[in-house]
CSV table of C-alpha atoms in Angstrom, one decimal:
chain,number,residue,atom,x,y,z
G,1,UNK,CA,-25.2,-53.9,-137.0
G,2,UNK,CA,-25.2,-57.8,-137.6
G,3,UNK,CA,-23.9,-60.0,-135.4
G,4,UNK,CA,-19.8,-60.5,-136.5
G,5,UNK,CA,-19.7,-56.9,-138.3
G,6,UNK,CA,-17.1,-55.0,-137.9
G,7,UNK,CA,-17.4,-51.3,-137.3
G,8,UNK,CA,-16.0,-49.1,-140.3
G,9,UNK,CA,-13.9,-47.4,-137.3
G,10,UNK,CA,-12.2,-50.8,-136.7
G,11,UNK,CA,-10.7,-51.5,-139.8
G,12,UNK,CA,-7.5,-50.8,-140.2
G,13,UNK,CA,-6.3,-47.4,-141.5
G,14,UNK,CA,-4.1,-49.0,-144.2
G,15,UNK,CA,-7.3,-51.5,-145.9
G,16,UNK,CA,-9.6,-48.6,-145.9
G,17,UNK,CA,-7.0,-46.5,-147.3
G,18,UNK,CA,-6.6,-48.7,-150.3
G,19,UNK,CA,-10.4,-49.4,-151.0
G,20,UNK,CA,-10.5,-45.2,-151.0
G,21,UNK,CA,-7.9,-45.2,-153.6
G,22,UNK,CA,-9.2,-48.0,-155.9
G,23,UNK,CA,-12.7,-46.2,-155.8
G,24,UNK,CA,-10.7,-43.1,-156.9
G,25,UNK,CA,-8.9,-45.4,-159.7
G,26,UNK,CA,-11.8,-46.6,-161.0
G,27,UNK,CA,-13.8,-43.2,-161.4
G,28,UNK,CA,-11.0,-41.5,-162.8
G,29,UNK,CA,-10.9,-44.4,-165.2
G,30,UNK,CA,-14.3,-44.2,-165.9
G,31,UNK,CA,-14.0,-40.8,-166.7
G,32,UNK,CA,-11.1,-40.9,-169.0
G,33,UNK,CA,-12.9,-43.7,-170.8
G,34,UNK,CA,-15.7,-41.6,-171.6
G,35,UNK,CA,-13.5,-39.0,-172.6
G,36,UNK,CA,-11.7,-40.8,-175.0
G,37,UNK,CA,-15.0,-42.4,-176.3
G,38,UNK,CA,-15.9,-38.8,-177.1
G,39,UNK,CA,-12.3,-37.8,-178.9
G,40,UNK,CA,-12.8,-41.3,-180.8
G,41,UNK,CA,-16.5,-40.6,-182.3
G,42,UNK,CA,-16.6,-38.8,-185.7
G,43,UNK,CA,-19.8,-36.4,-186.6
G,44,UNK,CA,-21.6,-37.6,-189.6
G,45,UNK,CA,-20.1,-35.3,-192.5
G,46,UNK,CA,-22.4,-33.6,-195.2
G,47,UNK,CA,-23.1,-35.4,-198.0
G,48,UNK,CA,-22.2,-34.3,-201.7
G,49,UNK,CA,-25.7,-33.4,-203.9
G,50,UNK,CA,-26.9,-36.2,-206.0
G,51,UNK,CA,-26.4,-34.6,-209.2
G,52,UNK,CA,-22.6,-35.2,-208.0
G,53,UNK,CA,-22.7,-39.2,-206.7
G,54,UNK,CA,-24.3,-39.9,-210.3
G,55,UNK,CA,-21.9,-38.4,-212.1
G,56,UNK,CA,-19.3,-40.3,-210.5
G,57,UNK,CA,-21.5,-43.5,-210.9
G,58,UNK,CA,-21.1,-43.9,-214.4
G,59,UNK,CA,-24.0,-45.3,-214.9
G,60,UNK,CA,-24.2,-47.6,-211.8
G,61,UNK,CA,-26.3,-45.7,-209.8
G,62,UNK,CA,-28.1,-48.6,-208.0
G,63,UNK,CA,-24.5,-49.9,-207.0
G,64,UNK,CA,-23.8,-46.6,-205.5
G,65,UNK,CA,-26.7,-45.5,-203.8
G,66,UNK,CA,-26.5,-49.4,-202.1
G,67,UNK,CA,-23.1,-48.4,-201.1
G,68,UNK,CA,-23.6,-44.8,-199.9
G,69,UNK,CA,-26.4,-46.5,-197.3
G,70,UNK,CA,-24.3,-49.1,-196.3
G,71,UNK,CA,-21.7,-46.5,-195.2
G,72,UNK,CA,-24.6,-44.5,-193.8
G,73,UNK,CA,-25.6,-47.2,-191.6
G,74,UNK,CA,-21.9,-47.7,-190.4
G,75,UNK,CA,-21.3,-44.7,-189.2
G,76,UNK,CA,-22.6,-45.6,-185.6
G,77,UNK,CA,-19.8,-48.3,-185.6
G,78,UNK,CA,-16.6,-46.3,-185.4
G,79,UNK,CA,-13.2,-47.5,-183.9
G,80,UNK,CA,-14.9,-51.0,-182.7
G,81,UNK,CA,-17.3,-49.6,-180.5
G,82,UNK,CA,-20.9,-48.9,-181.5
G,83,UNK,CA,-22.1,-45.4,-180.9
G,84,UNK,CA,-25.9,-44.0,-179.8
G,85,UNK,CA,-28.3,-42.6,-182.4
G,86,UNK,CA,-28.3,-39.6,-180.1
G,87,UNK,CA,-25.2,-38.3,-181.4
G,88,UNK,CA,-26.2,-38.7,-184.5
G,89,UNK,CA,-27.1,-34.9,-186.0
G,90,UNK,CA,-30.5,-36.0,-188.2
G,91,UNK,CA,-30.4,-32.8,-190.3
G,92,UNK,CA,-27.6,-34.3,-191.8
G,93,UNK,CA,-28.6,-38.2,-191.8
G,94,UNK,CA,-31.7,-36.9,-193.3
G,95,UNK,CA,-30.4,-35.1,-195.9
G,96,UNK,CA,-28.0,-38.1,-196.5
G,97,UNK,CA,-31.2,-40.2,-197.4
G,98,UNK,CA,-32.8,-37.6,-199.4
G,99,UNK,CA,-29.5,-37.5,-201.9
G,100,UNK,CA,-29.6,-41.5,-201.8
G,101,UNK,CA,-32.9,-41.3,-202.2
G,102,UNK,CA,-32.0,-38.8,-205.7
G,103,UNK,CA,-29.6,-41.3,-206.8
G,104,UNK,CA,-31.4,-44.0,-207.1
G,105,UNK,CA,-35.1,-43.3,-207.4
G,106,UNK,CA,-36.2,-47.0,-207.9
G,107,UNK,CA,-34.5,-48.1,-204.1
G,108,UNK,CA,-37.0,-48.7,-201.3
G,109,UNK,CA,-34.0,-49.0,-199.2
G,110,UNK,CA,-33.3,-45.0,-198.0
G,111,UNK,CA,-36.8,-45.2,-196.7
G,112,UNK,CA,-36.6,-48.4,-195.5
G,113,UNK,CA,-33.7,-47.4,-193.0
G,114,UNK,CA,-35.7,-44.5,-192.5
G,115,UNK,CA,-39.0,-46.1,-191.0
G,116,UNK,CA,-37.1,-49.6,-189.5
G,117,UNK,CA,-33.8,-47.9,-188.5
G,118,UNK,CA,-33.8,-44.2,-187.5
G,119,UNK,CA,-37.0,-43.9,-186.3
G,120,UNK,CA,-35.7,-45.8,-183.2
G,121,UNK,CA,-35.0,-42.4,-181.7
G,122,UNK,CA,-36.9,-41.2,-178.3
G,123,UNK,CA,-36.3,-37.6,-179.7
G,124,UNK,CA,-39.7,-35.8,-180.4
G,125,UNK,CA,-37.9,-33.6,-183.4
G,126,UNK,CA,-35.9,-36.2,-184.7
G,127,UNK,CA,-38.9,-38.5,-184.8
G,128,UNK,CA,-40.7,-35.8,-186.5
G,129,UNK,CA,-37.9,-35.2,-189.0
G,130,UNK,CA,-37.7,-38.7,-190.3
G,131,UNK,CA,-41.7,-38.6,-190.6
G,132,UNK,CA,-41.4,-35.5,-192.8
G,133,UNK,CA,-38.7,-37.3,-195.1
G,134,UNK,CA,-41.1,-40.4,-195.4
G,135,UNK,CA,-44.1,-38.2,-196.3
G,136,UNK,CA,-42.4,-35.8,-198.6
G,137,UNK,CA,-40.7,-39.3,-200.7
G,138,UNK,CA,-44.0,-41.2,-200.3
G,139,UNK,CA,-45.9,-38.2,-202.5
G,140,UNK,CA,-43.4,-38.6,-205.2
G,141,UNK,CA,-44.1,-41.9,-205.6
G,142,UNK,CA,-47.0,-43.8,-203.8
G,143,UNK,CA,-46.5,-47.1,-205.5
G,144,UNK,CA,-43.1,-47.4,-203.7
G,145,UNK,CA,-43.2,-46.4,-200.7
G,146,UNK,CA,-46.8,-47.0,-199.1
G,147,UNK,CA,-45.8,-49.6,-196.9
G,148,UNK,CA,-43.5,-46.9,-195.3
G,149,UNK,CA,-46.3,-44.4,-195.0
G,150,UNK,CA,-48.0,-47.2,-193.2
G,151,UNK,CA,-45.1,-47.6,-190.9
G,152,UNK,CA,-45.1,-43.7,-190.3
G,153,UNK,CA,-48.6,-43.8,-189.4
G,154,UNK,CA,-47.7,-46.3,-187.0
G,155,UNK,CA,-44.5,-44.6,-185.5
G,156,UNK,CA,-46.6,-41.3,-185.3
G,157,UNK,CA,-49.7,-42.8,-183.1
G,158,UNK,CA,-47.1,-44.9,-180.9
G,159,UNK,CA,-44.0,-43.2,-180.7
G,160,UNK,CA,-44.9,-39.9,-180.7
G,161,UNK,CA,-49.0,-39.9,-179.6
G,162,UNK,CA,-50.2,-38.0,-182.0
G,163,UNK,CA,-53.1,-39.3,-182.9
G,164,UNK,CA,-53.9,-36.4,-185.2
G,165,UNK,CA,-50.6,-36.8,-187.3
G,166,UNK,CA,-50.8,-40.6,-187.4
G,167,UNK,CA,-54.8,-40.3,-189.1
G,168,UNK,CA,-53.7,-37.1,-191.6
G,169,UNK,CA,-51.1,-39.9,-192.9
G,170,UNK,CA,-53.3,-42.6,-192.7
G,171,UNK,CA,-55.9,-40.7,-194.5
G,172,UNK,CA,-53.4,-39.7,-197.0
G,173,UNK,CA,-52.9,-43.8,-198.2
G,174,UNK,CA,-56.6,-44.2,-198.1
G,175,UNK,CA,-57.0,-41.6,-200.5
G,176,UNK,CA,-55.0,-43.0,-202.9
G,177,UNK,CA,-56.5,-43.7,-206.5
G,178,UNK,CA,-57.3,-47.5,-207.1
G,179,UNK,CA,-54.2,-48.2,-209.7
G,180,UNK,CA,-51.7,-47.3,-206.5
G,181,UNK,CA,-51.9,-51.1,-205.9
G,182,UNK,CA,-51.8,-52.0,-201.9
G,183,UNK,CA,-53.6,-54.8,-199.4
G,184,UNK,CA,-57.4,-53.4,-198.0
G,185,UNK,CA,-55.3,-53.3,-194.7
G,186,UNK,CA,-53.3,-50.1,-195.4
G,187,UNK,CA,-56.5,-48.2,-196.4
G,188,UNK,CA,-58.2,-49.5,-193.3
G,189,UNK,CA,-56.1,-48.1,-191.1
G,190,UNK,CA,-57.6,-44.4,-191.5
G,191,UNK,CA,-60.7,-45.8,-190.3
G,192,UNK,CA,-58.8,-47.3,-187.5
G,193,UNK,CA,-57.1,-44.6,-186.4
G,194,UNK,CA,-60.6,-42.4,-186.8
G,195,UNK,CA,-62.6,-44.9,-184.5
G,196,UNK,CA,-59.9,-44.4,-181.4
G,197,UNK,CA,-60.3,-40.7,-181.8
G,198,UNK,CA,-64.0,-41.0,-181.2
G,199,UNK,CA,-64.7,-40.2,-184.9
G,200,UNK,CA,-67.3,-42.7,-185.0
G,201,UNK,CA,-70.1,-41.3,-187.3
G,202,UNK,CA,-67.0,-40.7,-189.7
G,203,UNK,CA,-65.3,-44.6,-188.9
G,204,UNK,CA,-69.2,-45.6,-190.3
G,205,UNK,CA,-69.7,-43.6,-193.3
G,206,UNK,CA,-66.0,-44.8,-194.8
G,207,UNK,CA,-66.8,-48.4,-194.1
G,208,UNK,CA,-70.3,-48.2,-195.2
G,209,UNK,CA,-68.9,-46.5,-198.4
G,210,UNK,CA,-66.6,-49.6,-198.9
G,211,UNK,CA,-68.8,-52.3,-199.0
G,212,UNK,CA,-71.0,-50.3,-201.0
G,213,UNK,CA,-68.6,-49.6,-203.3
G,214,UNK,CA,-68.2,-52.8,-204.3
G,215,UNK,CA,-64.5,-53.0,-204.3
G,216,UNK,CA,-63.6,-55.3,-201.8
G,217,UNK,CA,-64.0,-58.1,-203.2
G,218,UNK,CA,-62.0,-60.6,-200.8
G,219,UNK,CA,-64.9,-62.8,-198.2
G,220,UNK,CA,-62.2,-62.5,-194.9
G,221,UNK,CA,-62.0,-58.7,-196.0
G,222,UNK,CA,-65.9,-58.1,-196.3
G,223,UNK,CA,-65.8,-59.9,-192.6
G,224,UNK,CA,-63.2,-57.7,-191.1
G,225,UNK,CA,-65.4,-54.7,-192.6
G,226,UNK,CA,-68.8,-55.5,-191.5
G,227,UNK,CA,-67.4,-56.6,-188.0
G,228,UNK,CA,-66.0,-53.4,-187.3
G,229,UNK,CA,-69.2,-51.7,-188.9
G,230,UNK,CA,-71.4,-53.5,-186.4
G,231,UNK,CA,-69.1,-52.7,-183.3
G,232,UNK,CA,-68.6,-48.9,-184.2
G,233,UNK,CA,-72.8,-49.0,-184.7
G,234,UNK,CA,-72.7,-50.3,-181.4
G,235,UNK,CA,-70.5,-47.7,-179.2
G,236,UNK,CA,-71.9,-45.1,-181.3
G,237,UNK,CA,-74.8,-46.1,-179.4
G,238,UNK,CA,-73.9,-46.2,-176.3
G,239,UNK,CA,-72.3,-43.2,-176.7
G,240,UNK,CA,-75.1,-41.2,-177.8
G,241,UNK,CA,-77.0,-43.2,-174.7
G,242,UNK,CA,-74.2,-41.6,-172.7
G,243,UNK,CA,-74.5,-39.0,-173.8
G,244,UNK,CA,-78.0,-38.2,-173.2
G,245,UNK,CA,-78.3,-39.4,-169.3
């Protein structure tokens, strides 16, 4: 005990008393406000099919799709206070993005919320669900929504760690025929992906393939290429070095 501390024992009845009961006020308070946090919060209803929304569009589709993801993305906010994703049932919220998506098949923005918005989840499945939407929307139309492949690549290698998953997608964009129009960078990111997985002799051929091609075209790009050819070469080396001792 420090020097001019008290003993518990030596305080008087009556103080420690009253500290006892605040300490019970305040838990019972915390536990009524979590109650009532829980009566306040609305689950996220199902959606209507699209076929529906655009009939009652009347020919302003884009307006309403905008405004169905707008109250999408407000659904977390409910009676002033702003609710966790976690609550959030994403069989439903993705099935709400797929009929936006159906509404208005020219809007980026479904996916968009998608990749930047709900994929800030540290659920495995839920991750997994949004990366299924993003795939399954960017094969219907690659020209749209590479960038969000991209960013599923991404989410897959760091958010989830699987490798695997993040290079099938990767692959997928650099498979793409040359009239899908998109930067050298989202092609290059299969090679990427392959080189961290050890998948060097492959890394090599695709590059190798690339400036032989003739296709890229760009000096900075050519750089990039030939700088990661030379430093795959050279830990493909010193691997097989390894490899042999």
């Amino acid at each position: 005990m420090r020097r001019g501390e008290r003993p518990l024992k030596q305080l008087p009845g009556p103080l420690v008393w009253g500290f006892g009961v605040i300490l019970v006020c305040q838990l019972l308070f915390h536990h009524l406000g979590q109650q009532q946090v829980e009566l306040d919060y609305k689950p996220l209803s199902n959606p209507f099919r699209a076929t529906t929304y655009q009939q009652i569009a009347m020919g302003s589709e884009q307006l309403l799709a905008y405004l169905l993801a707008i109250r999408l993305q407000l659904h977390d906010n409910q009676a002033g206070r702003h609710f966790s994703y976690r609550r959030i049932d994403y069989r439903i919220l993705v099935d709400w993005l797929e009929q936006i998506t159906r509404v208005n098949q020219a809007s980026e923005y479904p996916m968009l919320l998608a990749s930047r918005v709900y994929s800030q989840t540290r659920d495995r499945d839920r991750l997994q669900l949004i990366l299924v939407f993003i795939e399954q929307n960017f094969d219907l139309n690659p020209q749209l929504h590479w960038r969000r492949l991209a960013e599923a690549s991404v989410i897959a290698k760091h958010q989830l760690g699987d490798l695997k998953l993040a290079l099938r997608l990767a692959e997928k964009l650099a498979r793409q025929p040359a009239d899908i129009v998109m930067p050298r960078w989202a092609r290059d990111i299969h090679f990427l992906l392959l080189a961290e997985l050890n998948e060097l002799e492959s890394a090599i051929a695709i590059i190798r393939a690339l400036l032989q091609s003739g296709s890229v075209n760009d000096a900075d790009e050519r750089r990039f290429l030939e700088g990661k050819l030379s430093k795959f070469q050279q830990r493909l080396i010193e691997s097989q070095q390894s490899d042999s001792n």
